[in-house]
Short mmCIF file of C-alpha atoms in Angstrom, two decimals:
data_model
loop_
_atom_site.label_atom_id
_atom_site.label_comp_id
_atom_site.label_asym_id
_atom_site.label_seq_id
_atom_site.Cartn_x
_atom_site.Cartn_y
_atom_site.Cartn_z
CA TRP A 198 -4.00 -67.08 4.53
CA THR A 199 -2.18 -69.29 7.00
CA GLU A 200 -3.64 -72.39 5.37
CA ASP A 201 -2.63 -71.13 1.90
CA LEU A 202 0.91 -70.47 3.12
CA PHE A 203 1.06 -73.95 4.65
CA ASN A 204 -0.19 -75.52 1.40
CA ARG A 205 2.47 -73.70 -0.63
CA ALA A 206 5.15 -74.78 1.87
CA MET A 207 4.02 -78.40 1.58
CA MET A 208 4.00 -78.12 -2.20
CA SER A 209 7.58 -76.78 -2.10
CA VAL A 210 8.68 -79.71 0.07
CA CYS A 211 6.95 -82.20 -2.26
CA LEU A 212 8.58 -80.67 -5.33
CA LEU A 213 11.94 -80.71 -3.58
CA LYS A 214 11.51 -84.40 -2.71
CA ILE A 215 10.59 -85.16 -6.33
CA LEU A 216 13.75 -83.40 -7.52
CA LYS A 217 15.78 -85.43 -5.00
CA SER A 218 14.19 -88.73 -5.99
CA THR A 219 15.03 -88.12 -9.66
CA GLN A 220 18.69 -87.38 -8.78
CA TYR A 221 18.38 -83.76 -9.93
CA PHE A 222 20.88 -82.67 -7.30
CA PRO A 223 24.49 -83.85 -7.78
CA ASP A 224 25.18 -84.43 -4.06
CA LYS A 225 24.16 -87.76 -2.64
CA SER A 226 22.40 -86.99 0.61
CA ASP A 227 20.00 -88.86 2.85
CA GLN A 228 16.46 -89.05 1.40
CA ASP A 229 15.01 -87.78 4.70
CA SER A 230 17.19 -84.66 4.99
CA PHE A 231 18.19 -81.77 2.77
CA THR A 232 21.57 -80.18 2.07
CA SER A 233 21.92 -76.40 2.35
CA ASP A 234 21.77 -76.13 -1.47
CA GLU A 235 18.54 -78.15 -1.55
CA VAL A 236 17.01 -75.96 1.16
CA PHE A 237 17.99 -72.90 -0.87
CA ILE A 238 16.27 -74.31 -3.99
CA GLY A 239 13.20 -75.17 -1.88
CA SER A 240 13.09 -71.61 -0.52
CA LEU A 241 13.24 -70.23 -4.08
CA MET A 242 10.32 -72.46 -5.09
CA MET A 243 8.36 -71.24 -2.06
CA ARG A 244 9.16 -67.62 -2.89
CA HIS A 245 8.04 -68.02 -6.49
CA MET A 246 4.79 -69.73 -5.46
CA ASN A 247 4.05 -66.88 -3.04
CA VAL A 248 4.70 -64.29 -5.76
CA LEU A 249 2.71 -66.19 -8.38
CA GLN A 250 -0.35 -66.42 -6.16
CA PHE A 251 -0.99 -62.70 -6.60
CA ASN A 252 0.70 -62.05 -9.95
CA ALA A 253 -0.57 -64.83 -12.20
CA HIS A 254 -3.73 -64.32 -14.23
CA GLU A 255 -6.01 -67.03 -15.54
CA ILE A 256 -6.10 -67.64 -19.28
CA TYR A 257 -9.45 -68.78 -20.64
CA GLU A 258 -10.56 -70.26 -23.92
CA PHE A 259 -14.02 -69.17 -25.03
CA PHE A 260 -16.42 -71.75 -26.42
CA ARG A 261 -19.79 -70.96 -27.88
CA GLY A 262 -22.42 -73.55 -28.65
CA ASP A 263 -23.73 -71.95 -31.83
CA ARG A 264 -21.65 -70.17 -34.46
CA ASP A 265 -24.36 -67.55 -35.06
CA ARG A 266 -25.15 -66.72 -31.42
CA MET A 267 -23.07 -65.96 -28.31
CA LYS A 268 -25.23 -68.17 -26.09
CA PRO A 269 -24.82 -70.83 -24.92
CA PHE A 270 -21.15 -70.25 -24.13
CA LYS A 271 -18.49 -71.54 -21.78
CA ASN A 272 -15.16 -70.19 -20.55
CA ASN A 273 -12.62 -72.95 -20.05
CA MET A 274 -9.49 -72.16 -18.02
CA ILE A 275 -6.48 -73.44 -19.95
CA GLY A 276 -3.65 -72.06 -17.80
CA VAL A 277 -2.15 -69.06 -16.08
CA GLY A 278 0.19 -66.37 -17.28
CA VAL A 279 2.44 -63.88 -15.51
CA TYR A 280 1.90 -60.33 -16.71
CA PRO A 281 4.13 -58.02 -14.61
CA GLN A 282 2.33 -54.77 -15.51
CA ALA A 283 -1.08 -56.26 -14.67
CA SER A 284 0.13 -57.07 -11.16
CA TYR A 285 0.23 -53.31 -10.36
CA PHE A 286 -3.58 -53.07 -10.34
CA ASN A 287 -5.38 -53.18 -7.01
CA HIS A 288 -8.24 -55.62 -6.40
CA SER A 289 -11.93 -54.84 -6.34
CA CYS A 290 -14.84 -57.27 -6.08
CA HIS A 291 -16.68 -54.86 -8.40
CA PRO A 292 -13.94 -53.71 -10.77
CA GLY A 293 -14.50 -51.23 -13.55
CA THR A 294 -12.54 -53.46 -15.92
CA THR A 295 -12.64 -56.81 -17.61
CA ARG A 296 -9.70 -58.77 -18.96
CA TYR A 297 -9.26 -61.17 -21.82
CA ASN A 298 -6.46 -62.61 -23.90
CA ILE A 299 -5.57 -62.17 -27.54
CA GLY A 300 -2.85 -64.70 -28.20
CA LYS A 301 -0.16 -64.17 -25.57
CA LYS A 302 -1.33 -60.64 -24.70
CA LEU A 303 -3.52 -59.77 -21.72
CA VAL A 304 -6.01 -57.03 -22.52
CA LEU A 305 -7.60 -55.01 -19.72
CA LYS A 306 -10.65 -53.09 -20.90
CA SER A 307 -12.60 -50.44 -19.05
CA LEU A 308 -16.31 -51.14 -18.55
CA ALA A 309 -17.10 -47.46 -17.92
CA PRO A 310 -15.47 -44.08 -18.55
CA ILE A 311 -12.50 -43.39 -16.27
CA SER A 312 -12.10 -39.96 -14.72
CA PRO A 313 -8.64 -38.39 -14.28
CA GLY A 314 -7.18 -39.53 -10.95
CA GLN A 315 -9.72 -42.34 -10.55
CA GLU A 316 -8.24 -45.65 -9.39
CA VAL A 317 -8.47 -48.44 -11.97
CA CYS A 318 -8.97 -51.83 -10.30
CA GLU A 319 -9.30 -55.36 -11.53
CA ASN A 320 -10.55 -58.56 -9.95
CA TYR A 321 -8.04 -61.11 -8.63
CA GLY A 322 -10.51 -63.95 -8.38
CA GLN A 323 -14.12 -64.82 -8.97
CA VAL A 324 -15.97 -62.11 -10.85
CA PHE A 325 -19.00 -60.57 -9.12
CA TYR A 326 -20.31 -58.43 -11.99
CA PHE A 327 -23.83 -59.75 -11.68
CA LYS A 328 -24.13 -59.62 -7.89
CA THR A 329 -25.57 -56.63 -6.10
CA LYS A 330 -23.27 -54.52 -3.93
CA THR A 331 -23.93 -54.65 -0.17
#
């Protein structure tokens, strides 16, 4: 986590320096220092990157090798989307759901019946559907 936080901080600084080098900010300041407004913008970028890390969902495009069969197939990540309601789900390495996109909509589908009061989880990262639980 510390390394991830450091990487996002460095990315914020790099983005801030790019904005400075393109004269995005109206104030002329030294290239090696930041004004209070520039620091504020950098802190907003850092905040948004921290929020996006846990609230953005991958968007995949599905390719299949043969029109008549599902296999061979390939999922190709084409971007990420922010779906505020989906960010309320807790993580599980073995979730009872799967997600996919139809156009701009994220669809979360249950893989098994859900009992009243049962927690519904989804997976924040790599899917482990085919691995045995330990």
